[in-house]
Amino acid sequence: MIEEYLEYWGLTNHPFLLAPDSRMMCVTGQYYECLERVKYAINTGKGGVLIVSEDAGLGKTTLLLKLIDDMKGSLGDAFRYAYVDHPTLSSSQMIAQIAGEISGLSVGEDKLKNLAILKDALIQAKEQGGRSIIVVDEGQLLCEAPDVLQELRILINLTYRNEYLHTFILSGQRTLWHTIKNMPEFWQRLPVRYYFVPLKLQETRELIQYRLRQTGLEEGREIFSEDALEIIHRYSRGSPRTVIALSDLSLLVGYTNQAGKVGFKEVSKAINAMSGQGESLPYVREENRPERGPSLHSVSTVERGPERPPWKRPEYPESGPQAVPAGNKAEKAARPRLVFIVLAVLSIIVASIAGYHYLSPSLTTRKIAATEAPKPEPPAKVVPDNEVPKPDAGEAAPPADSKADVSGSKGETKEAEKPGIPERTATVVADGAIIRSAPDLRSPRIGLIPRNETIKIVGDQEGKDGRKWYMVILYGTKEGWISDSVVAVR
């Protein structure tokens, strides 16, 4: 039975569950780039891959599950994998788990026998034309276990007819990057590397909208206001896990308030509830953080009732120079109540002004935005729709300077929908259909639609290359173009 708050928003399923779910992953920006690099490593037999994120909760596990699902879909039984998500094991236990998952057989405690079982299973998969991967997630837990890391390093050396028998994928948080880099013999065996950074505002917006559409939100409807999306992004600091948790709680608060749309008020209450500050309306305080800009570090509350007064009534001495002068008892009792009311009203006014100025751009920012000319973007790399892009050779940048190109193209096509074209839909028949900003293979990519996904066509046009292109609406608001070679039109 669907929860009432989901039904209230017109959803058929939970859009913001915290458990990793590859079906709910928005594969755009850095996630698309990383997924393509890992598939490239598997298909070309590079041997090893290192995936690291700046912080926890940036989506590494979900991406690995997405990779496994994609490989199963393309290779079927010819694909074998072992996935170790709890690596706090001894080297013998690690080999036993990997051998058991790859071979599908029951293994014992004999390490030598388990290695033989593992190699036989990998050779069998290789001879069938399949692929095998070994994934170790949460690798930062192995930073203090050099013996296990060395065991995994040696495991990469399993070869057959001058080819690696499997692709080893090591994933973890920032400390893993530094640990492996200090082990040159291991670092060199992981030539394909990717470093995740927190989401940008546009990526946070796309993540929320994608999950809502995947769970039944009707096309053209918006649940979260722009203010709500901005405050969610700032509070989460670009962490997808926090974005998902806060968005879900904001939906519940909006349902409780019977709101028509989730706005600043609903998200603020959700933030306050997550921070353990109750249900009162908070205001946010900006901090000067030059490395990431302003952020929501703390949430203070505007008190609204006598249960938690914002000031403590002073204790007057019974006598002396500070004693309360004698007088009418009723007048003495009314005086602190009046002060309390005035302070409460002033606190509410200050909180409202702080919240307004927090979300409103400054006059200086407006002037700069009005006068500064946009910087030209570098020309996009020509990549055919059905070709897997290959990463640049060489070593990835160190964590402090690693920035994936996650924005995509900021340009949107301005061509109007052609009149007289009946409503049509297209189903993706390729592994992934690239959405471009214009009907041309040389135009920048702005998104990716997975196989079997259906999308509405709002126009078509013949491109300069002689291909037929269809205009579609991406993420509910952005126009894009898709080639007829990767879709089936109905």
Coordinates of C-alpha atoms in Angstrom, one line a residue:
M1 CA 0.0 0.0 0.0
I2 CA 1.4 3.4 -1.0
E3 CA 1.9 6.0 1.7
E4 CA -0.5 8.9 1.8
Y5 CA 2.2 11.5 1.4
L6 CA 3.4 9.9 -1.8
E7 CA -0.2 9.7 -3.1
Y8 CA -0.6 13.4 -2.2
W9 CA 2.2 14.3 -4.5
G10 CA 1.0 12.0 -7.3
L11 CA 3.8 9.5 -7.0
T12 CA 3.5 5.7 -7.4
N13 CA 6.7 4.7 -5.5
H14 CA 9.3 6.0 -3.2
P15 CA 11.6 8.5 -5.0
F16 CA 14.1 9.0 -2.2
L17 CA 15.1 5.7 -0.6
L18 CA 18.6 5.7 0.8
A19 CA 19.5 2.1 -0.2
P20 CA 21.6 2.0 -3.4
D21 CA 19.4 1.4 -6.4
S22 CA 20.9 1.3 -9.9
R23 CA 17.5 1.8 -11.4
M24 CA 17.2 5.2 -9.7
M25 CA 20.7 6.4 -10.7
C26 CA 20.8 9.6 -12.8
V27 CA 23.7 8.8 -15.1
T28 CA 24.8 12.3 -16.2
G29 CA 27.9 14.4 -15.7
Q30 CA 30.8 12.7 -13.8
Y31 CA 28.8 9.5 -13.3
Y32 CA 28.4 9.0 -17.1
E33 CA 32.1 9.8 -17.5
C34 CA 33.2 7.3 -14.8
L35 CA 30.8 4.6 -16.0
E36 CA 32.2 4.9 -19.6
R37 CA 35.8 4.8 -18.3
V38 CA 35.2 1.6 -16.3
K39 CA 33.5 -0.1 -19.3
Y40 CA 36.4 0.9 -21.4
A41 CA 38.8 -0.7 -18.9
I42 CA 36.8 -3.9 -18.9
N43 CA 36.4 -4.2 -22.7
T44 CA 40.1 -3.4 -23.4
G45 CA 41.6 -5.6 -20.6
K46 CA 43.3 -2.7 -18.7
G47 CA 43.6 -4.9 -15.6
G48 CA 42.6 -2.4 -12.8
V49 CA 40.5 0.6 -11.9
L50 CA 40.6 2.9 -8.9
I51 CA 37.4 4.9 -8.0
V52 CA 37.7 7.4 -5.1
S53 CA 35.3 10.0 -3.8
E54 CA 36.0 13.2 -1.9
D55 CA 33.5 12.4 0.8
A56 CA 31.1 9.6 1.8
G57 CA 27.8 9.3 0.1
L58 CA 28.8 10.5 -3.4
G59 CA 27.3 7.5 -5.2
K60 CA 30.2 5.1 -5.7
T61 CA 28.3 2.0 -4.6
T62 CA 25.3 2.9 -6.8
L63 CA 27.5 3.3 -9.8
L64 CA 29.1 -0.1 -9.2
L65 CA 25.7 -1.7 -9.0
K66 CA 24.7 0.1 -12.2
L67 CA 27.9 -1.2 -13.9
I68 CA 27.0 -4.8 -12.9
D69 CA 23.5 -4.5 -14.2
D70 CA 24.6 -3.1 -17.5
M71 CA 27.2 -5.9 -17.9
K72 CA 24.6 -8.6 -17.1
G73 CA 22.3 -7.1 -19.6
S74 CA 24.8 -7.1 -22.4
L75 CA 26.7 -10.4 -21.7
G76 CA 24.2 -12.5 -19.8
D77 CA 25.7 -15.8 -18.5
A78 CA 29.1 -14.9 -20.0
F79 CA 29.6 -12.2 -17.4
R80 CA 31.0 -13.2 -14.0
Y81 CA 31.7 -11.0 -11.1
A82 CA 32.6 -10.9 -7.4
Y83 CA 31.4 -8.0 -5.2
V84 CA 33.1 -7.6 -1.8
D85 CA 31.3 -4.8 0.1
H86 CA 32.7 -5.7 3.6
P87 CA 36.4 -6.0 3.0
T88 CA 37.5 -6.2 6.7
L89 CA 38.6 -9.8 6.0
S90 CA 41.9 -11.7 6.2
S91 CA 43.7 -12.3 2.9
S92 CA 42.6 -16.0 3.0
Q93 CA 39.0 -15.0 3.7
M94 CA 39.1 -12.5 0.8
I95 CA 40.4 -15.1 -1.7
A96 CA 37.7 -17.6 -0.5
Q97 CA 34.9 -15.1 -1.0
I98 CA 36.0 -14.0 -4.4
A99 CA 36.6 -17.6 -5.6
G100 CA 33.2 -18.7 -4.4
E101 CA 31.3 -15.8 -6.1
I102 CA 33.2 -16.1 -9.4
S103 CA 32.9 -19.9 -9.7
G104 CA 29.6 -20.4 -8.0
L105 CA 31.1 -23.3 -6.1
S106 CA 31.4 -24.0 -2.4
V107 CA 35.0 -23.3 -1.3
G108 CA 36.9 -24.3 1.8
E109 CA 39.7 -22.8 3.9
D110 CA 42.6 -24.0 1.7
K111 CA 43.9 -20.8 0.1
L112 CA 45.9 -22.6 -2.6
K113 CA 42.9 -24.7 -3.7
N114 CA 40.7 -21.6 -3.7
L115 CA 43.1 -19.8 -6.0
A116 CA 43.0 -22.8 -8.4
I117 CA 39.2 -22.8 -8.4
L118 CA 39.2 -19.0 -9.1
K119 CA 41.6 -19.2 -12.0
D120 CA 39.8 -22.1 -13.6
A121 CA 36.5 -20.2 -13.5
L122 CA 38.1 -17.1 -15.0
I123 CA 39.7 -19.1 -17.8
Q124 CA 36.3 -20.8 -18.6
A125 CA 34.6 -17.4 -18.8
K126 CA 37.4 -16.0 -21.0
E127 CA 37.1 -19.0 -23.4
Q128 CA 33.4 -18.4 -23.7
G129 CA 34.1 -14.8 -24.9
G130 CA 32.8 -13.3 -21.6
R131 CA 34.1 -10.8 -19.1
S132 CA 34.9 -11.1 -15.4
I133 CA 35.3 -8.3 -12.8
I134 CA 36.3 -8.4 -9.1
V135 CA 35.0 -5.4 -7.2
V136 CA 36.1 -4.4 -3.7
D137 CA 34.1 -1.5 -2.3
E138 CA 34.7 0.5 0.9
G139 CA 38.4 0.1 0.2
Q140 CA 39.4 2.8 2.7
L141 CA 38.9 0.1 5.4
L142 CA 42.0 -1.6 4.0
C143 CA 44.3 1.4 4.4
E144 CA 45.6 -0.2 7.7
A145 CA 45.7 -3.7 6.2
P146 CA 48.8 -3.7 3.8
D147 CA 48.9 -7.5 3.7
V148 CA 45.3 -7.7 2.2
L149 CA 46.1 -4.9 -0.3
Q150 CA 49.2 -6.8 -1.4
E151 CA 47.1 -10.0 -1.8
L152 CA 44.7 -8.0 -4.0
R153 CA 47.5 -6.5 -6.0
I154 CA 48.9 -10.0 -6.8
L155 CA 45.4 -11.1 -7.8
I156 CA 45.5 -8.8 -10.8
N157 CA 48.4 -10.8 -12.2
L158 CA 46.2 -13.7 -13.1
T159 CA 46.6 -13.9 -16.9
Y160 CA 45.8 -16.3 -19.7
R161 CA 47.4 -16.1 -23.2
N162 CA 49.0 -12.7 -22.5
E163 CA 45.7 -11.2 -21.3
Y164 CA 44.3 -10.3 -17.9
L165 CA 41.7 -12.8 -16.8
H166 CA 39.6 -10.2 -15.0
T167 CA 39.3 -6.4 -14.3
F168 CA 39.9 -5.5 -10.7
I169 CA 38.0 -2.5 -9.4
L170 CA 38.9 -0.9 -6.1
S171 CA 36.6 1.7 -4.7
G172 CA 36.7 3.9 -1.5
Q173 CA 37.0 7.3 0.0
R174 CA 39.8 9.9 -0.1
T175 CA 42.3 8.2 2.2
L176 CA 42.4 5.2 -0.2
W177 CA 43.8 7.4 -3.0
H178 CA 46.8 8.5 -0.9
T179 CA 47.4 5.0 0.4
I180 CA 47.4 3.4 -3.0
K181 CA 49.5 6.2 -4.5
N182 CA 52.2 5.4 -1.8
M183 CA 52.3 1.8 -3.1
P184 CA 53.8 2.3 -6.6
E185 CA 53.6 -1.4 -7.3
F186 CA 49.8 -1.3 -6.8
W187 CA 49.2 2.2 -8.2
Q188 CA 50.7 1.3 -11.6
R189 CA 48.4 -1.7 -11.9
L190 CA 45.3 0.6 -11.6
P191 CA 45.8 2.7 -14.8
V192 CA 42.2 3.8 -15.1
R193 CA 41.2 6.1 -12.2
Y194 CA 38.4 8.4 -11.4
Y195 CA 37.8 10.9 -8.5
F196 CA 34.3 11.9 -7.6
V197 CA 33.6 15.4 -6.3
P198 CA 30.4 16.9 -4.7
L199 CA 27.5 17.7 -7.0
K200 CA 26.9 21.2 -8.4
L201 CA 23.6 22.9 -8.1
Q202 CA 22.5 21.9 -11.6
E203 CA 23.3 18.2 -10.8
T204 CA 21.4 18.3 -7.6
R205 CA 18.4 19.7 -9.5
E206 CA 18.7 16.9 -12.1
L207 CA 19.0 14.2 -9.5
I208 CA 15.8 15.3 -7.7
Q209 CA 13.8 15.7 -10.9
Y210 CA 15.0 12.4 -12.4
R211 CA 14.0 10.4 -9.3
L212 CA 10.6 12.1 -9.2
R213 CA 9.9 11.2 -12.8
Q214 CA 11.0 7.6 -12.3
T215 CA 8.4 7.2 -9.6
G216 CA 5.4 8.5 -11.5
L217 CA 5.5 12.3 -11.4
E218 CA 3.5 13.5 -14.4
E219 CA 5.3 15.4 -17.1
G220 CA 5.4 19.2 -16.7
R221 CA 4.6 19.2 -13.0
E222 CA 7.1 20.6 -10.5
I223 CA 7.1 19.7 -6.8
F224 CA 10.2 21.6 -5.6
S225 CA 10.5 25.3 -6.0
E226 CA 13.8 26.8 -7.1
D227 CA 14.4 28.2 -3.6
A228 CA 13.8 24.7 -2.2
L229 CA 16.3 23.1 -4.6
E230 CA 18.9 25.8 -3.8
I231 CA 18.7 25.3 0.0
I232 CA 18.7 21.5 -0.4
H233 CA 21.9 21.8 -2.4
R234 CA 23.6 24.2 0.1
Y235 CA 22.7 22.2 3.1
S236 CA 23.8 18.9 1.6
R237 CA 27.1 20.4 0.3
G238 CA 26.5 18.4 -2.9
S239 CA 26.3 15.0 -1.2
P240 CA 23.7 12.9 -3.1
R241 CA 22.9 10.8 0.1
T242 CA 22.0 14.0 2.0
V243 CA 20.1 15.4 -0.9
I244 CA 18.0 12.2 -1.0
A245 CA 17.3 12.2 2.7
L246 CA 16.4 15.9 2.9
S247 CA 14.2 15.7 -0.2
D248 CA 12.2 12.8 1.2
L249 CA 11.6 14.6 4.6
S250 CA 10.7 17.8 2.7
L251 CA 8.0 15.9 0.8
L252 CA 6.6 14.7 4.2
V253 CA 6.6 18.2 5.7
G254 CA 4.9 19.5 2.6
Y255 CA 2.2 16.9 2.9
T256 CA 1.7 17.7 6.6
N257 CA 1.3 21.4 5.7
Q258 CA -0.9 20.6 2.7
A259 CA 1.3 22.7 0.6
G260 CA 0.9 23.0 -3.1
K261 CA 4.7 22.9 -3.7
V262 CA 7.7 22.3 -1.5
G263 CA 9.3 25.6 -0.9
F264 CA 11.7 27.4 1.5
K265 CA 9.4 26.9 4.5
E266 CA 9.1 23.1 4.1
V267 CA 12.8 22.5 3.4
S268 CA 13.7 24.7 6.4
K269 CA 11.5 22.7 8.7
A270 CA 13.0 19.5 7.4
I271 CA 16.5 20.8 8.0
N272 CA 15.6 21.7 11.5
A273 CA 14.0 18.3 12.1
M274 CA 17.1 16.5 10.8
S275 CA 19.3 18.7 13.0
G276 CA 17.3 17.8 16.1
Q277 CA 16.0 21.3 16.7
G278 CA 12.3 20.5 16.6
E279 CA 9.7 21.7 14.1
S280 CA 10.0 25.5 14.4
L281 CA 10.9 27.5 11.3
P282 CA 14.7 28.0 11.2
Y283 CA 16.9 30.6 9.5
V284 CA 20.3 29.8 8.1
R285 CA 23.6 31.4 8.7
E286 CA 26.3 31.7 6.0
E287 CA 29.9 31.0 6.8
N288 CA 32.8 32.4 4.9
R289 CA 34.2 29.2 3.3
P290 CA 36.4 30.4 0.4
E291 CA 37.1 26.8 -0.7
R292 CA 33.4 26.0 -1.4
G293 CA 31.5 29.3 -0.9
P294 CA 28.7 29.9 1.5
S295 CA 27.1 26.9 3.1
L296 CA 24.5 25.9 5.7
H297 CA 26.6 25.0 8.7
S298 CA 24.2 25.6 11.5
V299 CA 20.5 26.1 11.9
S300 CA 19.1 28.3 14.6
T301 CA 15.5 28.5 15.6
V302 CA 13.0 31.3 16.1
E303 CA 11.3 30.4 19.3
R304 CA 7.5 30.7 19.2
G305 CA 6.1 29.6 22.5
P306 CA 6.5 29.8 26.3
E307 CA 7.7 26.2 26.5
R308 CA 11.2 27.3 25.3
P309 CA 11.6 31.1 26.0
P310 CA 14.5 32.7 24.1
W311 CA 15.7 34.5 27.2
K312 CA 16.0 33.6 30.8
R313 CA 14.2 35.7 33.4
P314 CA 16.8 37.1 35.8
E315 CA 16.7 36.3 39.5
Y316 CA 16.3 39.5 41.5
P317 CA 17.7 39.7 45.0
E318 CA 15.4 40.2 47.9
S319 CA 17.2 43.4 49.0
G320 CA 20.0 45.7 48.1
P321 CA 20.6 48.2 45.3
Q322 CA 19.3 45.8 42.6
A323 CA 16.1 44.8 44.4
V324 CA 12.8 45.2 42.6
P325 CA 11.0 48.3 43.9
A326 CA 7.8 47.7 45.8
G327 CA 4.6 48.3 43.9
N328 CA 1.6 46.8 42.4
K329 CA 2.0 43.0 42.0
A330 CA 0.0 42.9 38.8
E331 CA 2.2 45.5 37.2
K332 CA 5.4 43.6 38.2
A333 CA 4.0 40.4 36.8
A334 CA 2.9 42.0 33.4
R335 CA 6.3 43.7 32.8
P336 CA 8.4 40.6 32.0
R337 CA 5.5 39.2 29.8
L338 CA 5.5 42.4 27.7
V339 CA 9.3 42.2 27.3
F340 CA 9.0 38.6 26.2
I341 CA 6.4 39.4 23.6
V342 CA 8.5 42.3 22.2
L343 CA 11.6 40.1 22.0
A344 CA 9.7 37.3 20.3
V345 CA 8.3 39.6 17.6
L346 CA 11.8 41.1 17.0
S347 CA 13.3 37.6 16.7
I348 CA 10.7 36.6 14.1
I349 CA 11.4 39.8 12.1
V350 CA 15.2 39.2 12.2
A351 CA 14.8 35.6 11.2
S352 CA 12.6 36.5 8.2
I353 CA 15.1 39.1 7.0
A354 CA 18.0 36.7 7.4
G355 CA 16.1 34.0 5.4
Y356 CA 15.2 36.5 2.7
H357 CA 18.7 37.8 2.3
Y358 CA 20.2 34.3 2.4
L359 CA 18.3 33.3 -0.7
S360 CA 18.3 36.6 -2.6
P361 CA 21.4 37.5 -4.7
S362 CA 23.2 40.6 -3.6
L363 CA 23.1 43.8 -5.6
T364 CA 26.8 43.3 -6.5
T365 CA 26.1 39.9 -7.9
R366 CA 23.2 41.3 -10.0
K367 CA 25.4 44.0 -11.4
I368 CA 28.1 41.5 -12.3
A369 CA 25.6 39.1 -13.9
A370 CA 24.1 42.0 -15.9
T371 CA 27.5 43.3 -17.2
E372 CA 29.8 40.3 -17.5
A373 CA 29.8 38.7 -20.9
P374 CA 29.6 34.9 -21.0
K375 CA 32.9 33.2 -21.5
P376 CA 33.0 31.0 -24.7
E377 CA 33.1 27.3 -24.0
P378 CA 35.8 25.2 -25.6
P379 CA 34.8 23.2 -28.6
A380 CA 33.3 19.8 -27.8
K381 CA 35.0 16.6 -28.7
V382 CA 33.4 14.7 -31.6
V383 CA 32.1 11.4 -30.3
P384 CA 29.6 9.3 -32.4
D385 CA 26.5 8.2 -30.6
N386 CA 27.3 4.5 -30.6
E387 CA 31.0 4.8 -29.8
V388 CA 32.3 4.5 -26.2
P389 CA 34.4 7.5 -25.4
K390 CA 38.0 6.7 -24.3
P391 CA 39.6 8.6 -21.4
D392 CA 42.7 10.7 -21.9
A393 CA 45.9 8.8 -21.3
G394 CA 47.9 9.4 -18.3
E395 CA 47.3 9.8 -14.6
A396 CA 44.3 11.6 -13.2
A397 CA 44.8 14.8 -11.3
P398 CA 45.3 14.6 -7.5
P399 CA 42.2 14.8 -5.3
A400 CA 42.6 18.4 -4.4
D401 CA 42.5 19.5 -8.0
S402 CA 40.3 16.8 -9.4
K403 CA 37.2 18.2 -11.0
A404 CA 35.0 16.1 -13.3
D405 CA 33.3 17.9 -16.1
V406 CA 29.8 17.4 -14.7
S407 CA 27.9 20.3 -16.1
G408 CA 27.6 19.2 -19.7
S409 CA 26.6 21.9 -22.2
K410 CA 24.9 25.0 -20.8
G411 CA 23.5 25.9 -24.2
E412 CA 20.0 24.8 -25.1
T413 CA 18.5 24.7 -28.6
K414 CA 16.2 27.5 -29.4
E415 CA 14.5 25.9 -32.4
A416 CA 10.8 25.8 -32.0
E417 CA 8.7 22.7 -32.2
K418 CA 7.6 22.0 -35.8
P419 CA 3.9 22.5 -36.3
G420 CA 1.7 19.7 -37.6
I421 CA 3.8 16.8 -36.2
P422 CA 1.6 14.3 -34.3
E423 CA 2.6 13.3 -30.8
R424 CA 5.2 10.5 -30.9
T425 CA 7.4 8.6 -28.6
A426 CA 10.8 7.0 -29.0
T427 CA 12.3 3.9 -27.3
V428 CA 16.1 3.7 -26.9
V429 CA 17.4 0.5 -28.6
A430 CA 21.1 1.1 -28.0
D431 CA 23.0 0.6 -24.7
G432 CA 22.8 4.3 -24.1
A433 CA 21.4 7.2 -26.3
I434 CA 23.4 10.4 -26.0
I435 CA 21.3 13.6 -26.0
R436 CA 23.0 16.6 -27.8
S437 CA 22.4 20.3 -27.6
A438 CA 21.8 20.6 -31.4
P439 CA 21.1 18.1 -34.3
D440 CA 24.8 17.5 -35.1
L441 CA 27.3 14.9 -33.9
R442 CA 29.7 17.6 -33.2
S443 CA 27.4 19.4 -30.7
P444 CA 28.0 19.0 -27.0
R445 CA 26.4 16.2 -25.0
I446 CA 23.9 17.2 -22.4
G447 CA 22.6 13.9 -21.1
L448 CA 22.2 10.1 -21.6
I449 CA 19.1 8.0 -21.8
P450 CA 19.5 4.2 -20.9
R451 CA 18.3 1.3 -23.0
N452 CA 14.5 0.7 -23.2
E453 CA 13.7 4.1 -21.8
T454 CA 10.8 5.8 -23.6
I455 CA 10.8 9.6 -24.2
K456 CA 8.4 12.0 -25.9
I457 CA 9.3 13.5 -29.3
V458 CA 8.3 17.1 -29.8
G459 CA 9.9 17.7 -33.2
D460 CA 12.4 16.4 -35.8
Q461 CA 14.9 17.8 -38.3
E462 CA 17.5 16.6 -40.7
G463 CA 21.0 17.4 -39.5
K464 CA 24.0 18.6 -41.5
D465 CA 25.4 15.1 -41.6
G466 CA 22.3 13.8 -43.4
R467 CA 20.9 12.0 -40.4
K468 CA 17.4 12.5 -39.0
W469 CA 17.3 14.0 -35.5
Y470 CA 14.4 14.1 -33.0
M471 CA 13.8 16.9 -30.5
V472 CA 13.1 15.7 -27.0
I473 CA 12.6 17.3 -23.6
L474 CA 15.3 16.3 -21.1
Y475 CA 14.7 16.5 -17.3
G476 CA 11.3 18.0 -17.9
T477 CA 12.7 21.4 -19.0
K478 CA 15.7 21.2 -21.2
E479 CA 15.5 20.6 -25.0
G480 CA 17.8 18.2 -26.6
W481 CA 18.3 16.2 -29.9
I482 CA 18.7 12.4 -30.3
S483 CA 19.8 10.6 -33.5
D484 CA 17.3 8.2 -35.2
S485 CA 20.1 5.5 -35.3
V486 CA 19.7 4.8 -31.5
V487 CA 15.9 4.9 -31.1
A488 CA 12.8 3.2 -32.4
V489 CA 10.0 5.7 -33.1
R490 CA 6.3 4.8 -32.5

